[in-house]
Tab-separated table of C-alpha atoms in Angstrom:
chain	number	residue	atom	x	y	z
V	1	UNK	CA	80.848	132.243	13.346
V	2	UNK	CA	80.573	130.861	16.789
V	3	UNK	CA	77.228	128.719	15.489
V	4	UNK	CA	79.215	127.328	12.390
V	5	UNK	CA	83.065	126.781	13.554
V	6	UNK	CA	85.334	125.274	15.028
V	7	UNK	CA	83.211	122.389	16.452
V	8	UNK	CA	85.757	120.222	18.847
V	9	UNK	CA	84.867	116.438	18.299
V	10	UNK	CA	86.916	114.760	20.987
V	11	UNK	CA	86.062	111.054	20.427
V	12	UNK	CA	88.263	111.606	17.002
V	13	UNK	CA	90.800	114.736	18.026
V	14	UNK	CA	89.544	116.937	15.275
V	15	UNK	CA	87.800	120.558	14.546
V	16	UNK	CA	85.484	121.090	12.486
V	17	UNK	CA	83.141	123.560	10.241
V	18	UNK	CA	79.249	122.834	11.042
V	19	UNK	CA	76.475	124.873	10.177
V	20	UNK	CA	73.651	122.450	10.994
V	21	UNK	CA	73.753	120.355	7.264
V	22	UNK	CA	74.516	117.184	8.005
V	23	UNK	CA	74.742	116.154	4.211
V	24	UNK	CA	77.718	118.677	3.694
V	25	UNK	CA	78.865	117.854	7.299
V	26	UNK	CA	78.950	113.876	6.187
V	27	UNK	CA	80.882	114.779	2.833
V	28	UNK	CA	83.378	116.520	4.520
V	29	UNK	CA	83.766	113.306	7.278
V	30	UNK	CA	83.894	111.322	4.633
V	31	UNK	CA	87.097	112.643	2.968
V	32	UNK	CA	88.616	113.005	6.567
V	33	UNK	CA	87.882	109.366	7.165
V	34	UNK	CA	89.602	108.378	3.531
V	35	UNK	CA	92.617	110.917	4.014
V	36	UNK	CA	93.154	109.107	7.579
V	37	UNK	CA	92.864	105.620	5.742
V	38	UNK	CA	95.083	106.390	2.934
V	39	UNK	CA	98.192	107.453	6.015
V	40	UNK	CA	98.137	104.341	7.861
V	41	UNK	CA	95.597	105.011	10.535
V	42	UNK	CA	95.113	102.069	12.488
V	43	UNK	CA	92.225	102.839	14.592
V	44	UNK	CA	88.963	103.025	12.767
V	45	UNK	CA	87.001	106.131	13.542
V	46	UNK	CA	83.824	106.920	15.121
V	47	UNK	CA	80.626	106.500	12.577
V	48	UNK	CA	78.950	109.847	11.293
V	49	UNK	CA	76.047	109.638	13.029
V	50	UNK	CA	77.717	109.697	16.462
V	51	UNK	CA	80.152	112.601	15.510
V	52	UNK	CA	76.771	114.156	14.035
V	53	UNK	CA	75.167	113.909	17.620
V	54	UNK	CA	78.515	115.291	19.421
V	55	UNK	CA	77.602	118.290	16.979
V	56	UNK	CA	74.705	118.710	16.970
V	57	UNK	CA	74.575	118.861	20.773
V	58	UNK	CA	77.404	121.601	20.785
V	59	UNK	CA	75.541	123.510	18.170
V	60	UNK	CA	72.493	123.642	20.554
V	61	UNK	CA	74.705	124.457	23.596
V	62	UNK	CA	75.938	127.018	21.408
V	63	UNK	CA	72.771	128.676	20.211
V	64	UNK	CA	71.519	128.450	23.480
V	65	UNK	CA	74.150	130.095	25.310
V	66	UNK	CA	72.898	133.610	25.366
V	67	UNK	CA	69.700	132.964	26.614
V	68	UNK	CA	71.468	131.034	29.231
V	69	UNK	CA	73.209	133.427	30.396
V	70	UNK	CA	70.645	136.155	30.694
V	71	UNK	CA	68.772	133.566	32.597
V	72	UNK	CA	71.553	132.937	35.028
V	73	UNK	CA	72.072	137.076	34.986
V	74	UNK	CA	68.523	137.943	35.983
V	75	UNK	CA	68.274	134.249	38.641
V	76	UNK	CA	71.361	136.870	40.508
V	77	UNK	CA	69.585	140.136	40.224
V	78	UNK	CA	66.664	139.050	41.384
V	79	UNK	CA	67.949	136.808	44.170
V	80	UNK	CA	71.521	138.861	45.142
V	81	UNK	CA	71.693	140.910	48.436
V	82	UNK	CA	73.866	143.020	48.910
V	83	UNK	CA	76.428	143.001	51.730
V	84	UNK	CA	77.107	146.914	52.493
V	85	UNK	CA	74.422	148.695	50.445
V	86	UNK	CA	76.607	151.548	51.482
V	87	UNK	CA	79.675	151.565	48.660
V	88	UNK	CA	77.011	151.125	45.994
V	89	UNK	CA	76.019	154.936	46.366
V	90	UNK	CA	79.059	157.532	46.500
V	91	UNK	CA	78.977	160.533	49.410
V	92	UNK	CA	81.233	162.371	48.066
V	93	UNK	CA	82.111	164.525	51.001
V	94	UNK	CA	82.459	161.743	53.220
V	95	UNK	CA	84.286	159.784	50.708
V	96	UNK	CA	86.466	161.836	48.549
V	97	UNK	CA	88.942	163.808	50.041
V	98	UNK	CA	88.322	167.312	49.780
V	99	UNK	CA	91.868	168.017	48.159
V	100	UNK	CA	90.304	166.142	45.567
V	101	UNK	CA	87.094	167.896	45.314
V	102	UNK	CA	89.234	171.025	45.222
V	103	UNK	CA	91.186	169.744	42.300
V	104	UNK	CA	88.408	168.509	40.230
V	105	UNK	CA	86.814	171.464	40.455
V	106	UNK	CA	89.868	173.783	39.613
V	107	UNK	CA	90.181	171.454	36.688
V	108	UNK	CA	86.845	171.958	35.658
V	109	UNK	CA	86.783	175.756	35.452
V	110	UNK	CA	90.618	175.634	33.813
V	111	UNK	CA	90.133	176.595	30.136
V	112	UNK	CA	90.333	173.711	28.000
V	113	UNK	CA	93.695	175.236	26.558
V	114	UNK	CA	97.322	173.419	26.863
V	115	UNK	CA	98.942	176.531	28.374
V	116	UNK	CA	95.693	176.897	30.665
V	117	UNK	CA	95.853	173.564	31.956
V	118	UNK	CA	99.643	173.970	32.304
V	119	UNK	CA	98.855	177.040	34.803
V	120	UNK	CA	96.286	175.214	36.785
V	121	UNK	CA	98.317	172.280	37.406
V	122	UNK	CA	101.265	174.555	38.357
V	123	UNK	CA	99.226	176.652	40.704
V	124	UNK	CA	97.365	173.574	42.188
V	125	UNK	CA	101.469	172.430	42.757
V	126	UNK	CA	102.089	175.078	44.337
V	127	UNK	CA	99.378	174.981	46.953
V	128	UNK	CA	99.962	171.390	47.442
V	129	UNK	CA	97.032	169.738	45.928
V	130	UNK	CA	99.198	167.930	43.200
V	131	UNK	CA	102.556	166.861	44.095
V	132	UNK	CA	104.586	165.675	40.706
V	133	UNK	CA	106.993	162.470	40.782
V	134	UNK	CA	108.727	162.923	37.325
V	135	UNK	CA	107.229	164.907	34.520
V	136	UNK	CA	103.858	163.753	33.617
V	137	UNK	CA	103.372	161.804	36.375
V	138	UNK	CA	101.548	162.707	39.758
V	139	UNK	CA	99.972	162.300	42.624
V	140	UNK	CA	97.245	163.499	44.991
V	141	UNK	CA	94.929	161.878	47.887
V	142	UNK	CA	91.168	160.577	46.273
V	143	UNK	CA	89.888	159.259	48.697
V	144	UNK	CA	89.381	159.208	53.242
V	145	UNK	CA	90.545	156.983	55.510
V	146	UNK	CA	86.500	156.436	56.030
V	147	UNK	CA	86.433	154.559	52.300
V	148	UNK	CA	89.573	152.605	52.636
């Protein structure tokens, strides 16, 4: 789709349908050129060879886009330093705060039941770990004051 439509051709204001024929392209100019004629359309419009070129060079754009942009992907990788190596690699006990690690495990050994679940989260309430803000919503600390 993206290598066969909707082909912007400025010069005239128009989209168009190209799939790299330029014998069914010229056809279909054609009858846009006579419709245009038959309303009144002063200015005469561009020939088909130059909207032909206009397409042609956004089909190749176009096709070559991908490989453009892996290009420009791997020029970063290879070339892109990074500024604190540090947040790219997660210590979680320095990070996370250990209420958190607490919960998260709790969670983890809860049985994957609804009235299981609803007893963890109660008793994880209760010791302070969650703390809920209107039903089904709430709130608990992820992360140290050393990540933020």
């Amino acid at each position: 789709c993206r290598l066969t439509k909707n082909f912007f051709v400025r010069s005239i204001g128009e989209h168009f349908e190209y799939a790299g024929d330029d014998a069914a392209f010229a056809h279909q100019y054609e009858q846009l050129v006579r419709s245009r004629r038959g309303g009144g359309a002063a200015a005469s419009p561009p020939g088909v060879e130059a909207v032909l070129a206009e397409l042609r060079d956004q089909r190749e754009e176009r096709r070559k886009a991908p490989e453009e942009a892996k290009r420009r992907a791997e020029i970063i990788a290879a070339s892109y330093k990074r500024l604190h190596p540090e947040v790219y690699s997660l210590d979680r006990e320095r990070f996370l705060d250990p209420t958190f690690l607490e919960l998260t495990s709790e969670l983890r050994r809860c049985p994957d039941k609804p009235r299981a679940i609803e007893n963890c989260i109660r008793e994880l309430a209760e010791r302070g770990s969650l703390r809920q803000l209107r039903r089904d919503l709430w709130t608990f600390p992820v992360f140290t004051t050393t990540f933020c």
